[in-house]
CSV table of C-alpha atoms and ligand atoms in Angstrom, one decimal:
chain,number,residue,atom,x,y,z
E,25,MET,CA,-14.4,21.5,-13.5
E,26,ASN,CA,-14.6,23.0,-10.1
E,27,ASN,CA,-11.4,23.2,-8.0
E,28,LYS,CA,-12.0,20.4,-5.5
E,29,TYR,CA,-12.7,17.2,-7.3
E,30,TRP,CA,-11.2,15.6,-10.4
E,31,GLU,CA,-14.6,13.9,-11.2
E,32,GLU,CA,-17.2,15.5,-9.0
E,33,GLU,CA,-20.1,13.4,-10.2
E,34,ILE,CA,-18.3,10.2,-9.3
E,35,GLU,CA,-16.5,11.3,-6.1
E,36,ILE,CA,-19.5,12.6,-4.3
E,37,MET,CA,-22.1,10.2,-5.9
E,38,SER,CA,-24.8,9.1,-3.4
E,39,ARG,CA,-24.3,5.7,-1.9
E,40,GLU,CA,-27.4,4.4,-3.6
E,41,LYS,CA,-26.2,5.5,-7.1
E,42,LEU,CA,-22.8,4.1,-6.4
E,43,GLN,CA,-24.3,0.7,-5.5
E,44,GLU,CA,-26.3,0.7,-8.7
E,45,LEU,CA,-23.2,1.5,-10.7
E,46,GLN,CA,-21.3,-1.3,-8.9
E,47,LEU,CA,-24.0,-3.9,-9.6
E,48,HIS,CA,-24.1,-2.9,-13.3
E,49,ARG,CA,-20.3,-3.1,-13.5
E,50,LEU,CA,-20.1,-6.4,-11.6
E,51,ARG,CA,-22.5,-8.0,-14.0
E,52,LYS,CA,-20.5,-6.7,-17.0
E,53,SER,CA,-17.3,-8.0,-15.5
E,54,ILE,CA,-18.8,-11.5,-15.1
E,55,ASN,CA,-19.8,-11.5,-18.7
E,56,ILE,CA,-16.3,-10.6,-19.7
E,57,ALA,CA,-14.6,-13.1,-17.3
E,58,GLU,CA,-16.6,-16.0,-18.8
E,59,ASN,CA,-13.9,-15.9,-21.5
E,60,SER,CA,-11.1,-16.6,-19.1
E,61,PRO,CA,-10.1,-20.3,-18.7
E,62,HIS,CA,-10.0,-20.0,-14.9
E,63,TYR,CA,-13.3,-18.1,-14.3
E,64,SER,CA,-15.3,-20.0,-16.9
E,65,LYS,CA,-14.6,-23.1,-14.9
E,66,VAL,CA,-15.2,-21.4,-11.5
E,67,PHE,CA,-18.5,-19.8,-12.7
E,68,LYS,CA,-19.8,-23.1,-14.2
E,69,GLU,CA,-19.0,-25.0,-10.9
E,70,HIS,CA,-20.8,-22.4,-8.9
E,71,GLY,CA,-23.7,-21.5,-11.3
E,72,ILE,CA,-22.6,-17.9,-11.6
E,73,THR,CA,-23.9,-15.9,-14.5
E,74,ALA,CA,-24.5,-12.1,-14.8
E,75,ASP,CA,-28.2,-12.9,-14.3
E,76,SER,CA,-27.5,-14.8,-11.0
E,77,ILE,CA,-26.3,-11.5,-9.5
E,78,ARG,CA,-29.4,-9.6,-8.5
E,79,THR,CA,-28.1,-7.4,-5.8
E,80,ILE,CA,-24.5,-6.4,-5.1
E,81,ASP,CA,-24.5,-8.6,-2.0
E,82,ASP,CA,-24.9,-11.6,-4.4
E,83,ILE,CA,-21.2,-11.1,-5.0
E,84,ARG,CA,-20.7,-13.5,-2.1
E,85,LYS,CA,-21.8,-16.3,-4.3
E,86,ILE,CA,-18.6,-16.0,-6.2
E,87,PRO,CA,-15.7,-17.8,-4.6
E,88,PHE,CA,-12.5,-15.9,-3.5
E,89,THR,CA,-9.6,-15.6,-5.8
E,90,THR,CA,-6.2,-16.1,-4.2
E,91,LYS,CA,-2.6,-15.5,-5.1
E,92,ALA,CA,-2.4,-19.3,-5.4
E,93,ASP,CA,-5.0,-19.2,-8.1
E,94,MET,CA,-2.9,-16.7,-9.9
E,95,ARG,CA,0.2,-18.8,-9.7
E,96,ALA,CA,-1.7,-22.0,-10.7
E,97,ASN,CA,-2.9,-20.2,-13.8
E,98,TYR,CA,0.4,-18.6,-14.7
E,99,PRO,CA,0.8,-16.9,-17.0
E,100,PHE,CA,-2.5,-16.1,-18.8
E,101,GLY,CA,-5.1,-18.4,-17.3
E,102,LEU,CA,-7.0,-15.5,-15.8
E,103,VAL,CA,-7.0,-13.3,-18.9
E,104,SER,CA,-10.4,-12.7,-20.4
E,105,GLY,CA,-9.5,-10.6,-23.4
E,106,ASN,CA,-7.6,-11.6,-26.5
E,107,MET,CA,-3.9,-11.3,-25.6
E,108,ARG,CA,-2.5,-10.2,-28.9
E,109,GLU,CA,-5.5,-8.2,-30.2
E,110,ASP,CA,-6.3,-6.3,-27.0
E,111,GLY,CA,-3.4,-6.8,-24.6
E,112,VAL,CA,-1.3,-3.7,-24.3
E,113,ARG,CA,0.9,-4.2,-21.2
E,114,ILE,CA,2.0,-6.9,-18.8
E,115,HIS,CA,2.9,-6.2,-15.2
E,116,SER,CA,4.4,-9.0,-13.2
E,117,SER,CA,5.2,-9.1,-9.5
E,118,SER,CA,8.0,-11.3,-8.4
E,119,GLY,CA,6.7,-12.0,-4.9
E,120,THR,CA,9.0,-13.8,-2.5
E,121,THR,CA,8.1,-17.4,-3.3
E,122,GLY,CA,8.6,-18.8,-6.8
E,123,THR,CA,6.1,-18.2,-9.6
E,124,PRO,CA,5.4,-14.6,-10.3
E,125,THR,CA,1.8,-13.2,-10.7
E,126,VAL,CA,0.9,-11.6,-13.9
E,127,ILE,CA,-1.6,-8.8,-14.8
E,128,VAL,CA,-2.4,-7.9,-18.3
E,129,HIS,CA,-4.0,-4.6,-19.3
E,130,SER,CA,-5.9,-3.4,-22.3
E,131,GLN,CA,-5.9,0.2,-23.6
E,132,HIS,CA,-9.1,0.7,-21.7
E,133,ASP,CA,-7.6,-0.7,-18.4
E,134,LEU,CA,-4.5,1.6,-18.7
E,135,SER,CA,-6.7,4.6,-19.3
E,136,SER,CA,-9.0,3.8,-16.4
E,137,TRP,CA,-5.9,3.3,-14.2
E,138,ALA,CA,-4.3,6.6,-15.2
E,139,ASN,CA,-7.5,8.3,-14.5
E,140,LEU,CA,-7.7,6.8,-11.0
E,141,VAL,CA,-4.2,7.9,-10.2
E,142,ALA,CA,-5.0,11.4,-11.5
E,143,ARG,CA,-8.0,11.5,-9.3
E,144,CYS,CA,-5.8,10.6,-6.2
E,145,LEU,CA,-3.3,13.3,-7.1
E,146,TYR,CA,-5.9,15.9,-7.6
E,147,MET,CA,-7.5,15.0,-4.3
E,148,VAL,CA,-4.3,15.9,-2.4
E,149,GLY,CA,-4.1,19.2,-4.2
E,150,VAL,CA,-1.7,18.4,-7.1
E,151,ARG,CA,-2.5,20.5,-10.2
E,152,LYS,CA,-1.2,20.8,-13.7
E,153,THR,CA,1.1,23.6,-12.7
E,154,ASP,CA,2.9,21.2,-10.3
E,155,ALA,CA,6.2,19.5,-11.0
E,156,PHE,CA,5.9,15.8,-10.0
E,157,GLN,CA,9.0,13.7,-9.4
E,158,ASN,CA,8.8,9.9,-9.2
E,159,SER,CA,11.5,8.0,-7.4
E,160,SER,CA,9.9,4.6,-8.1
E,161,GLY,CA,11.6,2.1,-10.5
E,162,TYR,CA,10.1,2.2,-14.0
E,163,GLY,CA,9.7,-1.5,-14.7
E,164,MET,CA,7.4,-4.2,-13.5
E,165,PHE,CA,6.9,-2.3,-10.2
E,166,THR,CA,3.6,-0.4,-10.8
E,167,GLY,CA,4.7,2.6,-8.7
E,168,GLY,CA,6.8,3.8,-11.7
E,169,LEU,CA,4.5,3.7,-14.8
E,170,GLY,CA,1.3,3.9,-12.7
E,171,PHE,CA,2.2,7.3,-11.2
E,172,GLN,CA,3.8,8.5,-14.5
E,173,TYR,CA,0.7,8.1,-16.5
E,174,GLY,CA,-1.5,9.4,-13.7
E,175,ALA,CA,0.5,12.6,-13.4
E,176,GLU,CA,0.6,13.0,-17.1
E,177,ARG,CA,-3.1,12.6,-17.3
E,178,LEU,CA,-3.4,15.4,-14.8
E,179,GLY,CA,-1.1,17.5,-16.9
E,180,ALA,CA,1.6,18.0,-14.3
E,181,LEU,CA,5.2,18.5,-15.4
E,182,THR,CA,6.6,15.0,-14.8
E,183,ILE,CA,10.2,14.1,-13.7
E,184,PRO,CA,10.6,10.3,-14.1
E,185,ALA,CA,13.7,10.1,-12.0
E,186,GLY,CA,13.4,6.4,-11.3
E,187,ALA,CA,14.7,4.6,-8.3
E,188,GLY,CA,17.9,5.3,-6.3
E,189,ASN,CA,20.7,7.7,-6.9
E,190,SER,CA,19.7,10.0,-4.1
E,191,LYS,CA,22.1,12.8,-4.9
E,192,ARG,CA,20.6,13.0,-8.4
E,193,GLN,CA,17.1,13.0,-6.8
E,194,LEU,CA,18.1,16.0,-4.8
E,195,LYS,CA,19.6,17.8,-7.8
E,196,PHE,CA,16.3,17.3,-9.7
E,197,ILE,CA,14.3,18.5,-6.7
E,198,THR,CA,16.4,21.7,-6.5
E,199,ASP,CA,17.1,22.4,-10.2
E,200,PHE,CA,13.6,21.4,-11.6
E,201,GLU,CA,11.8,22.9,-8.6
E,202,THR,CA,9.9,19.7,-7.9
E,203,THR,CA,6.8,20.4,-5.8
E,204,VAL,CA,5.4,16.8,-5.5
E,205,LEU,CA,7.5,13.7,-4.8
E,206,HIS,CA,6.5,10.1,-4.9
E,207,ALA,CA,8.6,7.8,-2.7
E,208,ILE,CA,8.2,4.6,-0.7
E,209,PRO,CA,8.4,5.6,3.0
E,210,SER,CA,11.8,3.9,3.7
E,211,TYR,CA,13.2,5.8,0.7
E,212,ALA,CA,11.7,9.1,1.8
E,213,ILE,CA,13.6,8.7,5.1
E,214,ARG,CA,16.8,8.0,3.1
E,215,LEU,CA,16.3,11.1,1.0
E,216,ALA,CA,15.8,13.2,4.2
E,217,GLU,CA,19.1,11.9,5.5
E,218,VAL,CA,20.8,12.7,2.2
E,219,PHE,CA,19.5,16.3,2.4
E,220,GLN,CA,21.1,16.5,5.8
E,221,GLU,CA,24.4,15.0,4.6
E,222,GLU,CA,24.5,17.5,1.7
E,223,GLY,CA,23.8,20.4,4.0
E,224,ILE,CA,20.6,21.3,2.2
E,225,ASP,CA,17.5,22.3,4.2
E,226,PRO,CA,14.6,20.6,2.5
E,227,THR,CA,12.2,23.4,3.6
E,228,SER,CA,14.3,25.8,1.5
E,229,THR,CA,13.3,23.8,-1.7
E,230,SER,CA,9.9,24.0,-3.5
E,231,LEU,CA,8.9,20.5,-2.3
E,232,LYS,CA,5.5,20.7,-0.6
E,233,THR,CA,3.8,17.3,-1.1
E,234,LEU,CA,5.0,13.8,-0.7
E,235,LEU,CA,3.1,10.7,-1.7
E,236,ILE,CA,4.1,7.6,0.3
E,237,GLY,CA,2.9,4.1,0.1
E,238,ALA,CA,3.6,0.6,-1.3
E,239,GLU,CA,4.8,-0.6,2.1
E,240,PRO,CA,3.4,-0.5,5.6
E,241,HIS,CA,4.3,2.5,7.8
E,242,THR,CA,2.9,3.9,11.0
E,243,ASP,CA,1.3,7.3,11.4
E,244,GLU,CA,4.2,8.2,13.7
E,245,GLN,CA,6.6,7.4,10.8
E,246,ARG,CA,4.6,9.6,8.5
E,247,LYS,CA,4.8,12.5,11.0
E,248,LYS,CA,8.5,12.0,11.3
E,249,ILE,CA,8.9,12.1,7.5
E,250,GLU,CA,6.7,15.2,7.3
E,251,HIS,CA,8.9,16.9,9.9
E,252,MET,CA,12.2,15.8,8.3
E,253,LEU,CA,11.2,17.0,4.8
E,254,GLY,CA,8.9,19.8,5.7
E,255,VAL,CA,6.1,18.5,3.6
E,256,LYS,CA,2.6,17.0,3.8
E,257,ALA,CA,2.8,13.3,3.3
E,258,TYR,CA,-0.3,11.4,2.0
E,259,ASN,CA,-0.7,7.7,2.3
E,260,SER,CA,-1.2,5.9,-1.0
E,261,PHE,CA,-2.4,2.3,-1.3
E,262,GLY,CA,-2.5,-0.2,-4.1
E,263,MET,CA,-1.2,-3.5,-5.4
E,264,SER,CA,-0.3,-4.9,-8.8
E,265,GLU,CA,-3.2,-7.3,-8.9
E,266,MET,CA,-5.5,-4.2,-8.6
E,267,ASN,CA,-3.5,-2.3,-11.3
E,268,GLY,CA,-1.0,-0.7,-8.8
E,269,PRO,CA,-1.2,2.7,-7.1
E,270,GLY,CA,-4.6,4.5,-7.3
E,271,VAL,CA,-6.7,2.0,-5.4
E,272,ALA,CA,-7.0,4.1,-2.2
E,273,PHE,CA,-5.5,7.4,-1.2
E,274,GLU,CA,-5.8,9.8,1.6
E,275,CYS,CA,-7.6,13.1,1.0
E,276,GLN,CA,-6.4,16.3,2.6
E,277,GLU,CA,-8.1,15.4,5.9
E,278,GLN,CA,-5.3,12.7,6.3
E,279,ASN,CA,-7.7,10.5,8.1
E,280,GLY,CA,-8.1,7.2,6.2
E,281,MET,CA,-7.8,6.4,2.5
E,282,HIS,CA,-10.8,6.7,0.2
E,283,ILE,CA,-11.1,3.6,-1.8
E,284,TRP,CA,-12.5,4.2,-5.3
E,285,GLU,CA,-15.7,2.1,-5.1
E,286,ASP,CA,-16.7,2.8,-8.7
E,287,CYS,CA,-13.8,0.7,-9.7
E,288,TYR,CA,-13.3,-1.7,-6.7
E,289,TYR,CA,-15.8,-3.5,-4.6
E,290,VAL,CA,-14.6,-3.7,-1.0
E,291,GLU,CA,-15.2,-6.4,1.5
E,292,ILE,CA,-13.5,-6.9,4.9
E,293,ILE,CA,-13.5,-10.5,6.0
E,294,ASP,CA,-12.3,-12.6,8.9
E,295,PRO,CA,-9.2,-14.3,7.4
E,296,GLU,CA,-10.0,-17.5,9.2
E,297,THR,CA,-13.6,-18.0,8.3
E,298,GLY,CA,-14.0,-15.9,5.2
E,299,GLU,CA,-17.1,-14.3,6.6
E,300,PRO,CA,-17.6,-10.5,6.7
E,301,VAL,CA,-16.4,-8.9,10.0
E,302,PRO,CA,-18.8,-6.7,11.9
E,303,GLU,CA,-18.8,-3.1,10.6
E,304,GLY,CA,-15.7,-1.1,11.5
E,305,GLU,CA,-13.7,-4.1,12.6
E,306,ILE,CA,-10.3,-5.1,11.4
E,307,GLY,CA,-10.1,-7.9,8.9
E,308,GLU,CA,-8.6,-8.9,5.5
E,309,LEU,CA,-9.3,-6.6,2.6
E,310,VAL,CA,-10.9,-8.4,-0.3
E,311,LEU,CA,-11.3,-6.5,-3.6
E,312,THR,CA,-13.1,-7.0,-6.9
E,313,THR,CA,-12.2,-5.0,-10.0
E,314,LEU,CA,-15.3,-3.3,-11.5
E,315,ASP,CA,-13.8,-1.5,-14.5
E,316,ARG,CA,-11.3,-3.9,-16.0
E,317,GLU,CA,-11.8,-5.7,-19.2
E,318,MET,CA,-8.6,-7.6,-19.9
E,319,MET,CA,-8.4,-9.4,-16.6
E,320,PRO,CA,-11.2,-8.8,-14.1
E,321,LEU,CA,-10.5,-10.3,-10.7
E,322,PHE,CA,-13.3,-11.3,-8.3
E,323,ARG,CA,-13.0,-11.2,-4.5
E,324,TYR,CA,-9.3,-11.1,-4.5
E,325,ARG,CA,-7.8,-11.9,-1.1
E,326,THR,CA,-5.2,-9.2,-0.6
E,327,ARG,CA,-3.9,-10.5,2.8
E,328,ASP,CA,-3.8,-6.8,3.9
E,329,LEU,CA,-5.4,-6.1,7.2
E,330,THR,CA,-7.5,-3.0,7.7
E,331,ARG,CA,-10.9,-1.8,8.6
E,332,ILE,CA,-13.5,0.5,7.1
E,333,LEU,CA,-13.6,3.8,9.0
E,334,PRO,CA,-17.1,4.8,10.2
E,335,GLY,CA,-18.8,8.0,9.4
E,336,GLU,CA,-18.7,10.5,6.6
E,337,CYS,CA,-15.5,12.3,5.5
E,338,PRO,CA,-15.6,16.1,5.8
E,339,CYS,CA,-14.1,16.3,2.3
E,340,GLY,CA,-17.5,15.3,0.9
E,341,ARG,CA,-16.3,12.2,-1.0
E,342,THR,CA,-18.7,9.3,-0.5
E,343,HIS,CA,-16.3,6.5,-1.2
E,344,VAL,CA,-15.5,4.7,2.0
E,345,ARG,CA,-12.2,5.2,3.8
E,346,ILE,CA,-10.0,2.3,4.8
E,347,ASP,CA,-7.7,2.6,7.8
E,348,ARG,CA,-3.9,2.6,7.4
E,349,ILE,CA,-2.8,-1.0,6.7
E,350,LYS,CA,-2.0,-2.7,9.9
E,351,GLY,CA,0.0,-5.4,8.3
E,352,ARG,CA,-0.5,-8.4,6.2
E,353,SER,CA,-2.0,-11.6,7.6
E,354,ASP,CA,1.1,-13.3,6.2
E,355,ASP,CA,3.5,-10.8,7.9
E,356,MET,CA,2.2,-11.6,11.3
E,357,PHE,CA,4.4,-13.8,13.4
E,358,ILE,CA,3.6,-15.7,16.5
E,359,ILE,CA,6.1,-15.8,19.4
E,360,LYS,CA,5.2,-17.6,22.5
E,361,GLY,CA,1.6,-17.8,21.4
E,362,VAL,CA,1.3,-14.0,20.9
E,363,ASN,CA,0.4,-12.6,17.5
E,364,ILE,CA,2.8,-9.8,16.5
E,365,PHE,CA,2.9,-7.4,13.6
E,366,PRO,CA,6.1,-5.6,12.6
E,367,MET,CA,4.2,-2.3,12.7
E,368,GLN,CA,3.7,-2.7,16.5
E,369,VAL,CA,7.5,-2.7,16.8
E,370,GLU,CA,7.9,0.3,14.5
E,371,LYS,CA,5.3,2.3,16.4
E,372,THR,CA,7.3,1.9,19.6
E,373,LEU,CA,10.8,2.6,18.0
E,374,VAL,CA,9.7,5.7,16.3
E,375,GLN,CA,9.0,7.4,19.6
E,376,PHE,CA,12.7,7.5,20.5
E,377,PRO,CA,14.7,10.5,19.0
E,378,GLN,CA,17.9,8.6,19.7
E,379,LEU,CA,16.9,6.0,17.1
E,380,GLY,CA,17.1,6.1,13.3
E,381,SER,CA,14.5,4.6,11.0
E,382,ASN,CA,16.1,1.4,10.0
E,383,TYR,CA,15.4,-1.7,12.0
E,384,LEU,CA,15.3,-5.4,11.6
E,385,ILE,CA,13.4,-8.0,13.5
E,386,THR,CA,15.0,-11.5,13.7
E,387,LEU,CA,13.2,-14.5,15.0
E,388,GLU,CA,15.4,-17.4,16.3
E,389,THR,CA,15.1,-20.6,18.1
E,390,VAL,CA,17.4,-20.7,21.2
E,391,ASN,CA,17.2,-23.8,23.4
E,392,ASN,CA,13.9,-24.8,21.8
E,393,GLN,CA,12.4,-21.4,22.7
E,394,ASP,CA,11.4,-18.7,20.2
E,395,GLU,CA,13.4,-15.5,20.6
E,396,ILE,CA,12.8,-12.1,19.1
E,397,ILE,CA,15.7,-9.8,18.4
E,398,VAL,CA,15.1,-6.2,17.5
E,399,GLU,CA,18.2,-4.5,16.0
E,400,VAL,CA,17.8,-0.8,15.5
E,401,GLU,CA,20.1,1.8,14.1
E,402,LEU,CA,21.0,4.8,16.3
E,403,SER,CA,20.4,8.3,15.0
E,404,ASP,CA,22.7,11.3,15.0
E,405,LEU,CA,21.0,12.5,18.1
E,406,SER,CA,22.2,9.5,20.1
E,407,THR,CA,25.1,9.6,22.5
E,408,ASP,CA,28.3,7.5,22.7
E,409,ASN,CA,28.1,7.1,26.4
E,410,TYR,CA,27.7,3.4,27.2
E,411,ILE,CA,25.7,4.0,30.4
E,412,GLU,CA,23.3,6.3,28.7
E,413,LEU,CA,22.9,3.9,25.8
E,414,GLU,CA,22.2,1.0,28.2
E,415,LYS,CA,19.5,3.1,29.8
E,416,ILE,CA,17.9,3.8,26.4
E,417,ARG,CA,18.1,0.2,25.5
E,418,LYS,CA,16.3,-0.9,28.7
E,419,GLU,CA,13.6,1.7,28.2
E,420,ILE,CA,13.0,0.5,24.6
E,421,THR,CA,12.9,-3.1,25.8
E,422,ARG,CA,10.3,-2.1,28.4
E,423,GLN,CA,8.1,-0.2,26.0
E,424,LEU,CA,8.3,-3.0,23.4
E,425,LYS,CA,7.3,-5.5,26.0
E,426,ASP,CA,4.3,-3.4,26.8
E,427,GLU,CA,3.3,-3.3,23.1
E,428,ILE,CA,4.0,-6.8,22.0
E,429,LEU,CA,3.7,-8.7,25.3
E,430,VAL,CA,6.9,-10.6,25.0
E,431,THR,CA,10.4,-9.4,25.9
E,432,PRO,CA,12.6,-8.9,22.9
E,433,ARG,CA,16.4,-8.8,22.9
E,434,VAL,CA,17.1,-5.2,21.8
E,435,LYS,CA,20.4,-4.4,20.1
E,436,LEU,CA,21.4,-0.8,19.3
E,437,VAL,CA,23.6,-0.6,16.2
E,438,LYS,CA,25.6,2.1,14.4
E,439,LYS,CA,23.8,4.2,11.8
E,440,GLY,CA,24.2,2.6,8.4
E,441,SER,CA,25.1,-0.9,9.7
E,442,LEU,CA,21.8,-2.7,8.9
E,443,PRO,CA,21.1,-3.7,5.3
E,444,GLN,CA,19.4,-1.0,3.3
E,445,SER,CA,17.1,-2.6,0.7
E,446,GLU,CA,16.9,-1.2,-2.8
E,447,GLY,CA,13.1,-1.5,-3.0
E,448,LYS,CA,10.6,-2.2,-0.2
E,449,ALA,CA,12.2,-2.5,3.2
E,450,VAL,CA,12.6,-6.0,4.6
E,451,ARG,CA,11.7,-5.9,8.3
E,452,VAL,CA,11.5,-9.5,9.5
E,453,LYS,CA,14.0,-12.3,9.2
E,454,ASP,CA,12.6,-15.6,10.4
E,455,LEU,CA,15.4,-18.1,11.3
E,456,ARG,CA,13.4,-20.3,13.5
E,457,ALA,CA,14.0,-24.0,13.3
E,458,ASN,CA,10.5,-25.0,12.5
E,459,GLN,CA,9.8,-22.3,9.8
N,20,LIG,O1,3.1,-1.6,-4.0
N,20,LIG,C1,1.6,-0.7,-5.7
N,20,LIG,C2,1.9,0.6,-5.2
N,20,LIG,C3,2.9,1.4,-5.8
N,20,LIG,C4,1.2,1.2,-4.2
N,20,LIG,C5,3.2,2.7,-5.3
N,20,LIG,C6,1.4,2.5,-3.7
N,20,LIG,C7,2.4,3.2,-4.3
N,20,LIG,P1,2.8,-4.4,-5.0
N,20,LIG,O2,4.2,-4.4,-5.2
N,20,LIG,O3,2.0,-5.5,-5.7
N,20,LIG,O4,2.1,-3.1,-5.4
N,20,LIG,O5,2.5,-4.6,-3.4
N,20,LIG,C8,1.2,-4.5,-2.9
N,20,LIG,O6,2.1,-3.6,-0.8
N,20,LIG,O7,-0.8,-5.7,-0.8
N,20,LIG,C9,0.3,-4.1,0.6
N,20,LIG,O8,0.7,-5.2,1.4
N,20,LIG,C10,1.5,-3.2,0.4
N,20,LIG,N1,1.1,-1.8,0.3
N,20,LIG,C11,0.8,-1.0,-0.7
N,20,LIG,N2,0.5,0.2,-0.4
N,20,LIG,C12,0.5,0.3,1.0
N,20,LIG,C13,0.3,1.3,2.0
N,20,LIG,C14,2.4,-1.8,-5.0
N,20,LIG,N3,0.0,2.5,1.6
N,20,LIG,C15,1.3,-4.6,-1.4
N,20,LIG,N4,0.4,0.9,3.3
N,20,LIG,C16,-0.1,-4.5,-0.8
N,20,LIG,C17,0.8,-0.3,3.6
N,20,LIG,C18,0.9,-1.0,1.4
N,20,LIG,N5,1.0,-1.3,2.7
């Protein structure tokens, strides 16, 4: 093995070879999925067989799979393998509305997933001599076990710290000389604050690499985290339906995330029409698993909005890069006819050193009009002077208006006064009458 790639042959494979591999694996996945109650029906209705797929573009003959399909088939209607013979682990995501979605893995699936995570870790320079600490919960959330097995596959010394208990996280970092940490971005900020509170300079520890993902964050936020913790932070993308982490990851160029096309077929579509968007344009990410045997998913509508970055990556990997996730099509809200994503608000707020990182967007109906209220915590760098604060508030309002085109009501609140979520941060509360 050379010292740049985990699997050189696959990571720098020519596009032509990669497509051949994709076609081969797509056909194989169709053969497998004919055994699932859901897909056997869908395939029959649409005349899909492995033989009907002659080129990789024929994938478009297969209808999309949606979260609603997964719920309608709860719990095992999309499973292709034999549950008791071949099923080895269930992951289930609660989601916000009712029925959870379920993913079942075979031994092969878990092994392939661990390998993908190891590939991501290796890509950002993690080696077997590193100490890897994971601050994700070890349960149904795939950030726990997903990273655990990936880091073990790589041979790193693993510290399965689990979620929360920030002081203990710090103790592990200093006592066990953690070099690589995995955290969701909102928790990485929390840890940086606890370092400050404890009077420990994070740059005096052995920590050098941070893996952040599982929730949307801006590049500005990443830079802030890097600065606060004195690390390089790499964006990590995935979702339970596609195993979990290990789907796409930034390389050391930190310019877009390579999506592992030997295991996932990527499409970017217009969420309204379902048609592919022109090359390089933003749309909804649609993914097909290519190396899963227990529960292949075809053309899964992720609802995540991104684009494929044009050009080749200087790192040499040939797998396409997707841009930082701009938001989810179901996260977007419309105020006074304008489409707004929470990330636009974050991008503006993060520019102000007087502000902390916790914020909440509330949508309300006042006198039959939609109102947007942005509450944001002040940082330690802020002043107590009312006149100064009012000036800052006005400037934030002005810049937000420039970014989102409607005028929000901005409220500056004391550090620690907004709710701090245990898991992924909740950024939007929609209290409008007609929602
Ligand atoms: O969040 C898997 C994961 C764990 C990824 C740890 C990375 C690290 P779910 O809970 O199913 O799975 O949530 C998936 O989270 O559809 C995106 O909307 C969002 N998401 C995940 N990674 C990113 C990211 C895990 N890097 C959903 N940037 C996805 C923005 C992300 N959003």
